[in-house]
mmCIF file of C-alpha atoms and ligand atoms in Angstrom:
data_model
loop_
_atom_site.group_PDB
_atom_site.id
_atom_site.type_symbol
_atom_site.label_atom_id
_atom_site.label_comp_id
_atom_site.label_asym_id
_atom_site.label_seq_id
_atom_site.Cartn_x
_atom_site.Cartn_y
_atom_site.Cartn_z
ATOM 1 C CA MET A 1 4.072 39.723 11.816
ATOM 2 C CA ASN A 2 0.596 38.412 11.172
ATOM 3 C CA LYS A 3 -2.183 40.986 10.668
ATOM 4 C CA PRO A 4 -4.623 40.491 13.448
ATOM 5 C CA LEU A 5 -8.403 39.514 12.353
ATOM 6 C CA PRO A 6 -10.542 42.797 12.549
ATOM 7 C CA THR A 7 -12.329 42.951 15.764
ATOM 8 C CA ASP A 8 -15.897 42.750 14.202
ATOM 9 C CA ALA A 9 -14.837 39.759 12.295
ATOM 10 C CA ILE A 10 -17.608 36.926 12.982
ATOM 11 C CA ALA A 11 -16.035 33.701 13.548
ATOM 12 C CA PRO A 12 -17.008 30.401 11.661
ATOM 13 C CA SER A 13 -18.982 28.095 13.653
ATOM 14 C CA THR A 14 -17.347 24.761 15.135
ATOM 15 C CA ALA A 15 -19.855 22.750 13.315
ATOM 16 C CA ALA A 16 -19.116 23.991 10.036
ATOM 17 C CA LEU A 17 -15.145 23.906 10.514
ATOM 18 C CA GLU A 18 -15.408 20.420 11.794
ATOM 19 C CA MET A 19 -17.472 19.397 8.721
ATOM 20 C CA ILE A 20 -14.886 20.940 6.569
ATOM 21 C CA ASP A 21 -12.354 18.661 8.096
ATOM 22 C CA ARG A 22 -14.284 15.645 7.636
ATOM 23 C CA LEU A 23 -15.077 16.207 3.697
ATOM 24 C CA ILE A 24 -11.544 17.006 3.183
ATOM 25 C CA ALA A 25 -10.414 13.661 4.378
ATOM 26 C CA PHE A 26 -12.386 11.975 1.600
ATOM 27 C CA PRO A 27 -9.958 11.846 -1.238
ATOM 28 C CA THR A 28 -12.668 12.248 -4.036
ATOM 29 C CA VAL A 29 -10.507 12.915 -7.114
ATOM 30 C CA SER A 30 -12.670 12.703 -10.103
ATOM 31 C CA ARG A 31 -11.115 9.417 -11.228
ATOM 32 C CA ASP A 32 -11.927 7.725 -7.836
ATOM 33 C CA SER A 33 -15.009 6.945 -6.163
ATOM 34 C CA ASN A 34 -16.852 9.405 -4.239
ATOM 35 C CA LEU A 35 -19.082 6.936 -2.182
ATOM 36 C CA GLY A 36 -17.135 7.602 1.127
ATOM 37 C CA LEU A 37 -18.240 10.974 1.164
ATOM 38 C CA ILE A 38 -21.674 10.645 -0.254
ATOM 39 C CA GLU A 39 -22.502 7.691 2.186
ATOM 40 C CA TYR A 40 -20.996 9.927 5.209
ATOM 41 C CA ALA A 41 -23.458 12.487 4.051
ATOM 42 C CA ARG A 42 -26.612 10.208 3.571
ATOM 43 C CA ASP A 43 -25.807 8.717 7.181
ATOM 44 C CA TYR A 44 -25.562 12.290 8.873
ATOM 45 C CA LEU A 45 -28.689 13.269 7.391
ATOM 46 C CA ALA A 46 -30.449 10.144 8.193
ATOM 47 C CA HIS A 47 -29.522 10.974 11.922
ATOM 48 C CA LEU A 48 -31.485 14.231 11.158
ATOM 49 C CA GLY A 49 -34.458 12.184 9.746
ATOM 50 C CA VAL A 50 -33.747 13.106 6.266
ATOM 51 C CA ARG A 51 -33.896 10.665 3.464
ATOM 52 C CA SER A 52 -31.221 11.078 0.855
ATOM 53 C CA HIS A 53 -31.902 10.036 -2.674
ATOM 54 C CA LEU A 54 -28.854 8.647 -4.412
ATOM 55 C CA VAL A 55 -28.405 8.266 -7.986
ATOM 56 C CA TYR A 56 -25.261 6.165 -9.101
ATOM 57 C CA ASP A 57 -23.269 6.279 -12.278
ATOM 58 C CA VAL A 58 -23.072 3.064 -14.415
ATOM 59 C CA SER A 59 -20.066 1.673 -12.610
ATOM 60 C CA GLY A 60 -21.721 1.950 -9.222
ATOM 61 C CA ARG A 61 -18.708 3.697 -8.018
ATOM 62 C CA LYS A 62 -19.988 7.179 -7.846
ATOM 63 C CA ALA A 63 -23.205 8.895 -7.112
ATOM 64 C CA ASN A 64 -25.116 12.178 -6.583
ATOM 65 C CA LEU A 65 -27.102 12.898 -3.670
ATOM 66 C CA PHE A 66 -30.187 14.980 -3.269
ATOM 67 C CA ALA A 67 -31.942 15.614 -0.170
ATOM 68 C CA THR A 68 -34.941 17.645 0.693
ATOM 69 C CA LEU A 69 -34.802 19.239 4.453
ATOM 70 C CA ALA A 70 -38.330 18.964 5.358
ATOM 71 C CA ASP A 71 -40.394 16.652 7.148
ATOM 72 C CA GLU A 72 -43.000 16.432 4.340
ATOM 73 C CA PRO A 73 -40.835 16.254 1.318
ATOM 74 C CA GLU A 74 -44.251 16.180 -0.971
ATOM 75 C CA ALA A 75 -45.012 19.613 0.154
ATOM 76 C CA VAL A 76 -42.089 21.217 -1.295
ATOM 77 C CA ARG A 77 -41.748 19.460 -4.541
ATOM 78 C CA THR A 78 -42.560 22.712 -6.430
ATOM 79 C CA GLY A 79 -40.519 25.025 -4.177
ATOM 80 C CA GLY A 80 -37.379 25.451 -2.273
ATOM 81 C CA ILE A 81 -33.959 26.333 -2.900
ATOM 82 C CA VAL A 82 -31.147 24.006 -4.013
ATOM 83 C CA LEU A 83 -27.714 24.529 -2.534
ATOM 84 C CA SER A 84 -25.693 22.403 -5.008
ATOM 85 C CA GLY A 85 -22.010 21.622 -5.192
ATOM 86 C CA HIS A 86 -19.778 18.939 -6.624
ATOM 87 C CA THR A 87 -18.130 16.458 -4.589
ATOM 88 C CA ASP A 88 -15.145 15.571 -6.778
ATOM 89 C CA THR A 89 -11.808 17.518 -6.873
ATOM 90 C CA VAL A 90 -9.110 17.602 -9.223
ATOM 91 C CA PRO A 91 -5.846 15.672 -8.556
ATOM 92 C CA VAL A 92 -2.764 16.501 -6.511
ATOM 93 C CA ASP A 93 -0.487 14.632 -8.891
ATOM 94 C CA GLY A 94 2.936 16.077 -9.262
ATOM 95 C CA GLN A 95 1.833 19.213 -6.973
ATOM 96 C CA ASP A 96 4.235 20.650 -4.190
ATOM 97 C CA TRP A 97 1.915 20.775 -0.932
ATOM 98 C CA SER A 98 3.342 21.792 2.336
ATOM 99 C CA SER A 99 0.682 19.865 4.237
ATOM 100 C CA HIS A 100 -1.280 16.670 3.446
ATOM 101 C CA PRO A 101 -3.868 17.669 0.841
ATOM 102 C CA PHE A 102 -6.467 15.465 2.160
ATOM 103 C CA ARG A 103 -6.115 16.496 5.770
ATOM 104 C CA ALA A 104 -7.308 19.732 6.564
ATOM 105 C CA HIS A 105 -4.570 22.182 7.737
ATOM 106 C CA HIS A 106 -5.650 25.160 9.982
ATOM 107 C CA ALA A 107 -3.161 28.008 9.917
ATOM 108 C CA GLN A 108 -3.405 31.922 10.068
ATOM 109 C CA GLY A 109 -7.056 32.404 9.253
ATOM 110 C CA ARG A 110 -7.110 29.839 6.466
ATOM 111 C CA ILE A 111 -8.019 26.202 5.952
ATOM 112 C CA HIS A 112 -5.627 24.276 3.537
ATOM 113 C CA GLY A 113 -6.787 21.024 1.747
ATOM 114 C CA ARG A 114 -7.707 19.909 -1.859
ATOM 115 C CA GLY A 115 -11.368 21.050 -2.158
ATOM 116 C CA THR A 116 -11.650 23.694 0.349
ATOM 117 C CA ALA A 117 -12.291 26.242 -2.068
ATOM 118 C CA ASP A 118 -13.499 23.994 -4.820
ATOM 119 C CA MET A 119 -15.758 23.232 -3.440
ATOM 120 C CA LYS A 120 -16.179 20.886 -0.611
ATOM 121 C CA GLY A 121 -15.987 24.117 1.690
ATOM 122 C CA PHE A 122 -19.755 24.996 0.546
ATOM 123 C CA ILE A 123 -21.115 21.649 0.829
ATOM 124 C CA ALA A 124 -19.672 21.127 4.414
ATOM 125 C CA ILE A 125 -21.106 24.443 5.570
ATOM 126 C CA ALA A 126 -24.774 23.687 3.955
ATOM 127 C CA LEU A 127 -24.410 20.128 5.829
ATOM 128 C CA ALA A 128 -23.391 21.735 9.109
ATOM 129 C CA TRP A 129 -26.610 24.037 8.729
ATOM 130 C CA ALA A 130 -28.939 21.138 8.003
ATOM 131 C CA PRO A 131 -30.314 20.990 11.452
ATOM 132 C CA ARG A 132 -31.047 24.883 11.296
ATOM 133 C CA PHE A 133 -32.463 24.674 7.634
ATOM 134 C CA LEU A 134 -34.706 21.722 8.977
ATOM 135 C CA ALA A 135 -35.743 23.868 12.008
ATOM 136 C CA ALA A 136 -36.576 26.728 9.673
ATOM 137 C CA GLN A 137 -38.194 24.847 6.782
ATOM 138 C CA GLY A 138 -41.550 26.622 7.048
ATOM 139 C CA SER A 139 -40.449 29.701 5.367
ATOM 140 C CA MET A 140 -37.688 28.434 3.146
ATOM 141 C CA PRO A 141 -37.205 24.747 2.293
ATOM 142 C CA ILE A 142 -33.784 23.856 1.393
ATOM 143 C CA HIS A 143 -32.685 20.888 -0.913
ATOM 144 C CA LEU A 144 -29.179 19.750 -0.796
ATOM 145 C CA SER A 145 -27.661 18.387 -4.045
ATOM 146 C CA MET A 146 -24.076 17.208 -4.377
ATOM 147 C CA THR A 147 -22.835 15.721 -7.576
ATOM 148 C CA TYR A 148 -19.919 13.849 -9.075
ATOM 149 C CA ASP A 149 -17.750 14.374 -12.251
ATOM 150 C CA GLU A 150 -17.823 18.106 -12.313
ATOM 151 C CA GLU A 151 -14.131 18.583 -13.006
ATOM 152 C CA THR A 152 -14.147 16.020 -15.907
ATOM 153 C CA THR A 153 -17.449 15.237 -17.757
ATOM 154 C CA PHE A 154 -20.376 16.933 -16.022
ATOM 155 C CA LEU A 155 -22.302 13.657 -16.104
ATOM 156 C CA GLY A 156 -23.247 13.534 -12.673
ATOM 157 C CA VAL A 157 -25.280 16.820 -12.659
ATOM 158 C CA ARG A 158 -26.946 15.820 -15.771
ATOM 159 C CA GLY A 159 -28.126 12.551 -14.110
ATOM 160 C CA LEU A 160 -29.248 14.682 -10.995
ATOM 161 C CA VAL A 161 -31.198 17.055 -13.096
ATOM 162 C CA ALA A 162 -32.766 14.492 -15.195
ATOM 163 C CA ASP A 163 -33.941 12.757 -11.951
ATOM 164 C CA LEU A 164 -35.470 15.733 -10.335
ATOM 165 C CA ALA A 165 -37.545 16.091 -13.816
ATOM 166 C CA GLU A 166 -38.641 12.455 -13.674
ATOM 167 C CA ARG A 167 -39.745 12.799 -10.015
ATOM 168 C CA GLY A 168 -41.509 16.105 -10.466
ATOM 169 C CA ILE A 169 -39.252 18.209 -8.293
ATOM 170 C CA ARG A 170 -39.243 21.688 -9.470
ATOM 171 C CA PRO A 171 -37.421 24.117 -7.166
ATOM 172 C CA THR A 172 -37.838 27.802 -7.175
ATOM 173 C CA GLY A 173 -33.987 28.448 -7.711
ATOM 174 C CA CYS A 174 -30.431 26.860 -7.213
ATOM 175 C CA ILE A 175 -27.137 28.465 -5.835
ATOM 176 C CA ILE A 176 -24.200 26.755 -7.101
ATOM 177 C CA GLY A 177 -21.579 27.192 -4.390
ATOM 178 C CA GLU A 178 -18.429 27.600 -6.526
ATOM 179 C CA PRO A 179 -15.735 29.844 -4.981
ATOM 180 C CA THR A 180 -16.766 33.556 -5.970
ATOM 181 C CA ASP A 181 -15.862 35.047 -2.802
ATOM 182 C CA MET A 182 -19.622 35.219 -2.179
ATOM 183 C CA GLN A 183 -20.217 37.217 -5.256
ATOM 184 C CA ALA A 184 -23.202 36.734 -7.617
ATOM 185 C CA ILE A 185 -22.098 35.120 -10.953
ATOM 186 C CA VAL A 186 -24.614 35.111 -13.749
ATOM 187 C CA ALA A 187 -22.704 34.007 -16.945
ATOM 188 C CA HIS A 188 -19.936 32.104 -18.215
ATOM 189 C CA LYS A 189 -18.803 30.563 -21.377
ATOM 190 C CA GLY A 190 -19.712 27.014 -22.619
ATOM 191 C CA LYS A 191 -17.239 24.431 -23.805
ATOM 192 C CA ARG A 192 -17.660 21.852 -26.489
ATOM 193 C CA ASP A 193 -14.642 19.835 -27.821
ATOM 194 C CA PHE A 194 -14.335 17.238 -30.510
ATOM 195 C CA CYS A 195 -11.721 14.620 -31.828
ATOM 196 C CA CYS A 196 -11.863 14.378 -35.475
ATOM 197 C CA LYS A 197 -10.488 11.464 -37.368
ATOM 198 C CA VAL A 198 -9.745 11.981 -40.774
ATOM 199 C CA ARG A 199 -9.096 8.620 -42.919
ATOM 200 C CA GLY A 200 -7.682 8.808 -46.341
ATOM 201 C CA ARG A 201 -5.759 6.261 -48.143
ATOM 202 C CA GLU A 202 -2.018 5.625 -48.174
ATOM 203 C CA ALA A 203 0.364 5.110 -51.036
ATOM 204 C CA HIS A 204 4.062 5.567 -51.784
ATOM 205 C CA SER A 205 4.690 9.204 -52.029
ATOM 206 C CA SER A 206 5.929 9.125 -55.658
ATOM 207 C CA LEU A 207 1.977 8.059 -56.583
ATOM 208 C CA THR A 208 0.265 10.836 -54.729
ATOM 209 C CA PRO A 209 -2.530 11.169 -57.231
ATOM 210 C CA THR A 210 -3.883 7.326 -56.368
ATOM 211 C CA ALA A 211 -3.798 8.232 -52.570
ATOM 212 C CA VAL A 212 -5.790 10.519 -50.268
ATOM 213 C CA ASN A 213 -3.751 12.549 -48.035
ATOM 214 C CA ALA A 214 -5.234 12.636 -44.623
ATOM 215 C CA ILE A 215 -3.243 15.357 -43.361
ATOM 216 C CA GLU A 216 -3.975 17.657 -46.017
ATOM 217 C CA TYR A 217 -7.583 17.162 -45.689
ATOM 218 C CA ALA A 218 -7.220 17.612 -41.989
ATOM 219 C CA ALA A 219 -5.312 20.825 -42.907
ATOM 220 C CA GLN A 220 -8.092 21.967 -44.896
ATOM 221 C CA LEU A 221 -10.793 21.545 -42.114
ATOM 222 C CA ILE A 222 -8.633 23.013 -39.506
ATOM 223 C CA ALA A 223 -8.112 26.100 -41.612
ATOM 224 C CA TYR A 224 -11.908 26.265 -42.114
ATOM 225 C CA ILE A 225 -12.425 26.024 -38.261
ATOM 226 C CA ARG A 226 -9.928 28.831 -37.914
ATOM 227 C CA GLY A 227 -12.037 30.739 -40.525
ATOM 228 C CA VAL A 228 -15.369 30.370 -38.372
ATOM 229 C CA ALA A 229 -13.220 31.456 -35.395
ATOM 230 C CA ASP A 230 -12.299 34.823 -37.591
ATOM 231 C CA ARG A 231 -15.831 35.322 -38.656
ATOM 232 C CA LEU A 232 -17.161 35.149 -35.109
ATOM 233 C CA SER A 233 -14.296 37.505 -33.753
ATOM 234 C CA ARG A 234 -15.360 40.019 -36.611
ATOM 235 C CA GLU A 235 -19.170 39.739 -36.586
ATOM 236 C CA GLU A 236 -20.623 38.279 -33.571
ATOM 237 C CA PRO A 237 -22.122 40.887 -31.214
ATOM 238 C CA ARG A 238 -19.716 41.779 -28.195
ATOM 239 C CA ASP A 239 -20.302 40.294 -24.673
ATOM 240 C CA ALA A 240 -18.427 42.704 -22.351
ATOM 241 C CA ARG A 241 -18.568 40.687 -19.326
ATOM 242 C CA PHE A 242 -15.856 38.285 -20.713
ATOM 243 C CA THR A 243 -12.207 39.066 -21.059
ATOM 244 C CA VAL A 244 -12.332 37.717 -24.725
ATOM 245 C CA PRO A 245 -15.815 39.202 -25.647
ATOM 246 C CA HIS A 246 -16.837 36.824 -28.290
ATOM 247 C CA SER A 247 -16.727 33.027 -28.972
ATOM 248 C CA THR A 248 -13.547 31.410 -29.910
ATOM 249 C CA LEU A 249 -12.590 28.057 -31.453
ATOM 250 C CA GLN A 250 -9.151 26.309 -31.789
ATOM 251 C CA THR A 251 -7.377 23.321 -32.625
ATOM 252 C CA GLY A 252 -5.191 21.939 -29.812
ATOM 253 C CA VAL A 253 -3.737 18.714 -30.713
ATOM 254 C CA ILE A 254 -2.856 16.842 -33.987
ATOM 255 C CA HIS A 255 -1.392 13.562 -34.886
ATOM 256 C CA GLY A 256 -0.799 12.116 -38.237
ATOM 257 C CA GLY A 257 1.693 10.342 -40.953
ATOM 258 C CA ILE A 258 4.491 8.045 -40.636
ATOM 259 C CA ALA A 259 7.234 9.184 -42.732
ATOM 260 C CA SER A 260 7.743 11.971 -45.503
ATOM 261 C CA ASN A 261 7.601 9.408 -48.222
ATOM 262 C CA VAL A 262 4.241 7.957 -47.367
ATOM 263 C CA VAL A 263 0.939 9.553 -48.218
ATOM 264 C CA PRO A 264 -0.501 9.584 -44.764
ATOM 265 C CA ARG A 265 -3.713 7.507 -44.375
ATOM 266 C CA ASP A 266 -4.696 8.933 -40.956
ATOM 267 C CA CYS A 267 -4.749 12.048 -39.177
ATOM 268 C CA VAL A 268 -6.343 12.916 -35.823
ATOM 269 C CA PHE A 269 -6.844 16.178 -34.497
ATOM 270 C CA ASP A 270 -8.557 17.860 -31.296
ATOM 271 C CA PHE A 271 -10.433 21.178 -31.512
ATOM 272 C CA GLU A 272 -12.731 22.906 -29.013
ATOM 273 C CA MET A 273 -15.165 25.934 -29.110
ATOM 274 C CA ARG A 274 -16.110 28.284 -26.201
ATOM 275 C CA ASN A 275 -19.289 30.078 -26.855
ATOM 276 C CA ILE A 276 -20.659 33.184 -25.171
ATOM 277 C CA PRO A 277 -24.488 32.756 -24.128
ATOM 278 C CA ALA A 278 -25.672 34.413 -27.234
ATOM 279 C CA THR A 279 -24.263 31.873 -29.596
ATOM 280 C CA PRO A 280 -25.260 28.286 -29.079
ATOM 281 C CA HIS A 281 -22.830 25.721 -29.830
ATOM 282 C CA ASP A 282 -24.890 24.166 -32.574
ATOM 283 C CA ALA A 283 -24.520 27.467 -34.611
ATOM 284 C CA MET A 284 -20.740 27.073 -34.653
ATOM 285 C CA THR A 285 -20.651 23.285 -35.038
ATOM 286 C CA GLN A 286 -23.016 22.982 -38.034
ATOM 287 C CA PRO A 287 -20.970 25.079 -40.492
ATOM 288 C CA ILE A 288 -17.863 22.667 -39.751
ATOM 289 C CA LEU A 289 -19.771 19.438 -40.083
ATOM 290 C CA ASP A 290 -21.254 20.615 -43.465
ATOM 291 C CA TYR A 291 -17.806 21.833 -44.944
ATOM 292 C CA ALA A 292 -16.528 18.214 -44.185
ATOM 293 C CA SER A 293 -19.292 16.377 -45.688
ATOM 294 C CA ARG A 294 -20.181 18.508 -48.611
ATOM 295 C CA GLU A 295 -16.788 20.037 -49.695
ATOM 296 C CA LEU A 296 -14.114 17.584 -48.522
ATOM 297 C CA LEU A 297 -15.608 14.088 -48.262
ATOM 298 C CA PRO A 298 -16.809 14.135 -52.046
ATOM 299 C CA LYS A 299 -13.277 14.962 -53.216
ATOM 300 C CA MET A 300 -11.601 12.348 -50.827
ATOM 301 C CA ARG A 301 -13.961 9.635 -52.127
ATOM 302 C CA ALA A 302 -13.650 10.374 -55.682
ATOM 303 C CA VAL A 303 -10.293 8.739 -55.140
ATOM 304 C CA ALA A 304 -10.771 6.333 -52.476
ATOM 305 C CA SER A 305 -14.394 5.089 -51.537
ATOM 306 C CA GLU A 306 -13.083 4.206 -47.978
ATOM 307 C CA ALA A 307 -12.024 7.789 -47.001
ATOM 308 C CA ASP A 308 -13.880 9.371 -44.179
ATOM 309 C CA ILE A 309 -14.066 12.092 -41.482
ATOM 310 C CA ALA A 310 -15.543 11.410 -38.367
ATOM 311 C CA PHE A 311 -16.304 13.767 -35.285
ATOM 312 C CA GLU A 312 -16.437 12.430 -31.882
ATOM 313 C CA MET A 313 -17.900 14.955 -29.417
ATOM 314 C CA GLY A 314 -16.251 14.881 -25.749
ATOM 315 C CA LEU A 315 -17.200 17.655 -23.514
ATOM 316 C CA ASP A 316 -20.420 19.673 -24.317
ATOM 317 C CA LEU A 317 -21.210 22.035 -21.733
ATOM 318 C CA PRO A 318 -23.756 24.893 -22.616
ATOM 319 C CA ALA A 319 -22.827 28.518 -21.759
ATOM 320 C CA PHE A 320 -24.464 29.871 -18.514
ATOM 321 C CA GLY A 321 -26.476 32.994 -18.609
ATOM 322 C CA ILE A 322 -29.295 34.583 -16.406
ATOM 323 C CA GLU A 323 -30.674 37.858 -16.419
ATOM 324 C CA ALA A 324 -28.737 40.224 -13.943
ATOM 325 C CA ASP A 325 -31.924 41.346 -12.443
ATOM 326 C CA ALA A 326 -33.605 37.891 -12.319
ATOM 327 C CA PRO A 327 -35.553 37.260 -8.776
ATOM 328 C CA VAL A 328 -33.135 34.624 -7.965
ATOM 329 C CA VAL A 329 -30.031 36.692 -8.627
ATOM 330 C CA ARG A 330 -31.431 39.886 -6.794
ATOM 331 C CA TRP A 331 -32.484 37.505 -3.823
ATOM 332 C CA ALA A 332 -28.974 36.016 -3.299
ATOM 333 C CA MET A 333 -27.276 39.204 -3.620
ATOM 334 C CA GLU A 334 -29.466 40.808 -0.973
ATOM 335 C CA LEU A 335 -28.613 37.966 1.255
ATOM 336 C CA ALA A 336 -24.961 38.018 0.568
ATOM 337 C CA GLN A 337 -25.382 41.779 1.272
ATOM 338 C CA THR A 338 -23.611 42.631 -1.958
ATOM 339 C CA SER A 339 -24.163 45.144 -4.476
ATOM 340 C CA ARG A 340 -21.241 44.159 -6.292
ATOM 341 C CA LEU A 341 -22.244 42.271 -9.250
ATOM 342 C CA GLY A 342 -18.856 43.188 -10.982
ATOM 343 C CA THR A 343 -18.829 41.920 -14.276
ATOM 344 C CA GLY A 344 -21.146 38.933 -13.166
ATOM 345 C CA ALA A 345 -19.191 36.649 -15.431
ATOM 346 C CA VAL A 346 -16.535 34.039 -14.696
ATOM 347 C CA SER A 347 -13.957 32.232 -16.900
ATOM 348 C CA PHE A 348 -14.374 28.799 -15.450
ATOM 349 C CA ALA A 349 -17.489 26.437 -16.172
ATOM 350 C CA THR A 350 -19.779 25.413 -13.540
ATOM 351 C CA GLU A 351 -22.992 23.055 -13.402
ATOM 352 C CA ALA A 352 -25.401 26.202 -13.662
ATOM 353 C CA PRO A 353 -26.416 25.916 -17.079
ATOM 354 C CA VAL A 354 -27.602 22.243 -16.761
ATOM 355 C CA PHE A 355 -29.862 23.567 -13.700
ATOM 356 C CA GLN A 356 -30.809 26.963 -15.673
ATOM 357 C CA ARG A 357 -31.652 24.761 -18.843
ATOM 358 C CA ALA A 358 -33.983 22.454 -16.695
ATOM 359 C CA GLY A 359 -36.119 25.535 -15.760
ATOM 360 C CA ILE A 360 -34.442 25.960 -12.578
ATOM 361 C CA PRO A 361 -33.281 29.711 -12.161
ATOM 362 C CA THR A 362 -29.613 29.615 -10.929
ATOM 363 C CA VAL A 363 -27.160 31.842 -9.689
ATOM 364 C CA VAL A 364 -23.363 30.895 -8.927
ATOM 365 C CA MET A 365 -22.111 32.057 -5.663
ATOM 366 C CA GLY A 366 -20.050 30.511 -2.700
ATOM 367 C CA PRO A 367 -17.099 31.003 -0.500
ATOM 368 C CA GLY A 368 -13.393 31.059 -1.281
ATOM 369 C CA SER A 369 -11.610 32.211 -4.267
ATOM 370 C CA ILE A 370 -11.167 30.494 -7.644
ATOM 371 C CA ASP A 371 -7.440 31.845 -7.497
ATOM 372 C CA GLN A 372 -6.845 29.212 -4.941
ATOM 373 C CA ALA A 373 -8.732 26.203 -6.802
ATOM 374 C CA HIS A 374 -6.688 23.461 -8.385
ATOM 375 C CA LYS A 375 -3.422 24.830 -7.018
ATOM 376 C CA PRO A 376 -1.052 23.412 -4.245
ATOM 377 C CA ASP A 377 -1.948 24.445 -0.954
ATOM 378 C CA GLU A 378 -5.542 25.381 -1.933
ATOM 379 C CA PHE A 379 -7.196 26.986 1.000
ATOM 380 C CA ILE A 380 -10.373 28.814 2.046
ATOM 381 C CA THR A 381 -10.143 31.728 4.470
ATOM 382 C CA LEU A 382 -12.132 31.542 7.886
ATOM 383 C CA ASP A 383 -13.806 34.985 6.701
ATOM 384 C CA GLN A 384 -15.223 33.458 3.758
ATOM 385 C CA VAL A 385 -16.316 30.465 5.756
ATOM 386 C CA ALA A 386 -18.188 33.081 8.190
ATOM 387 C CA ALA A 387 -19.628 35.146 5.358
ATOM 388 C CA CYS A 388 -21.280 31.937 3.822
ATOM 389 C CA GLU A 389 -22.750 31.040 7.233
ATOM 390 C CA GLN A 390 -23.998 34.536 7.596
ATOM 391 C CA PHE A 391 -25.536 34.216 4.229
ATOM 392 C CA PHE A 392 -27.285 31.052 5.201
ATOM 393 C CA GLY A 393 -28.343 32.740 8.565
ATOM 394 C CA ARG A 394 -30.099 35.401 6.327
ATOM 395 C CA LEU A 395 -31.293 32.731 3.856
ATOM 396 C CA ILE A 396 -33.363 30.867 6.479
ATOM 397 C CA GLU A 397 -34.986 33.995 7.580
ATOM 398 C CA SER A 398 -35.735 35.434 3.945
ATOM 399 C CA ARG A 399 -38.660 34.653 1.882
ATOM 400 C CA PRO A 400 -38.201 32.480 -1.462
ATOM 401 C CA PRO A 401 -37.695 34.426 -4.446
ATOM 402 C CA GLY A 402 -40.044 34.655 -7.229
ATOM 403 C CA ARG A 403 -39.684 32.364 -10.594
HETATM 404 ZN ZN1 ZN B 1 -15.652 23.567 -8.694
#
């Protein structure tokens, strides 16, 4: 038997539910274009008399959208709150869905569909509220921000934030509506990864002194990276908000060699680092680069001048951290009527550090649960949609937080 909804539960608005259905129907998997959704949002806002600013990627197949819900955008260049979400979703390949992932399916107090929780639900509710935000703009100007490629490279948000700086728009604060069950999140770890290519010199294995064994040098470097990880686990000040309370490094992939009787010329491996907010990535990266260039390369080149160690950085997302008593955090918690900061930290990465580092105080708070994200039958509950709407309702009546 299904549990009845509590009688005091507030139902979501029809406008919000319809908008969620609409946005789920755009299959905006990160590898594909998001223009269908972006152009729909642009046209919808245009009907409300709001002009959207689109910033495209190099291919022209994806775009960010930024729109200020005010009659005179000039007046709110240095104020207002950004409601921000990414438009892309993870794929559904190989997942066993019981309904069509890109058609919202309503059942038993839930809406199923790819992106309902992570995180078109939040974007849809914000869009549905645009008319009310517009009507209330005097007390609380709202900016809507929609990005691409959050699930992959974080390139979208970087372009969006750079564009804001260029246009002199300095909002008072930003809410990233990732699914946190409407709890305020003030920290997450950063992540940086590298592909390292070690080039030696090959030879018949009976002649090893004339060759440079790429696997053996890669192994030394990997052991050194492990040493950096061990040192951090011993010496770094603990950040108890995280399950693993210190920064970590690890090597995850390695390829090299062709046969046991051939000295390998090439070895390629991937490693990553996940840092706590107190330790910048560079402090972890530099010793590794120095060890390669000062310790290993001279030995390699003494035998083979063509020997080389190359590092290619892939993802580079800083850790996110804002004071738990920062004005934007206290303000958001008050509006969400939650005193429960919990640990205030999450294990997933968000676009928050990109806004935060651009001088826009940012908190992560949105409807739905990360437990449902990226999975088959992803869903958001109607309760969470309603909770987000209540949050927006209090938001338009509030005064902006201080800086
Ligand atoms: Zn997300």
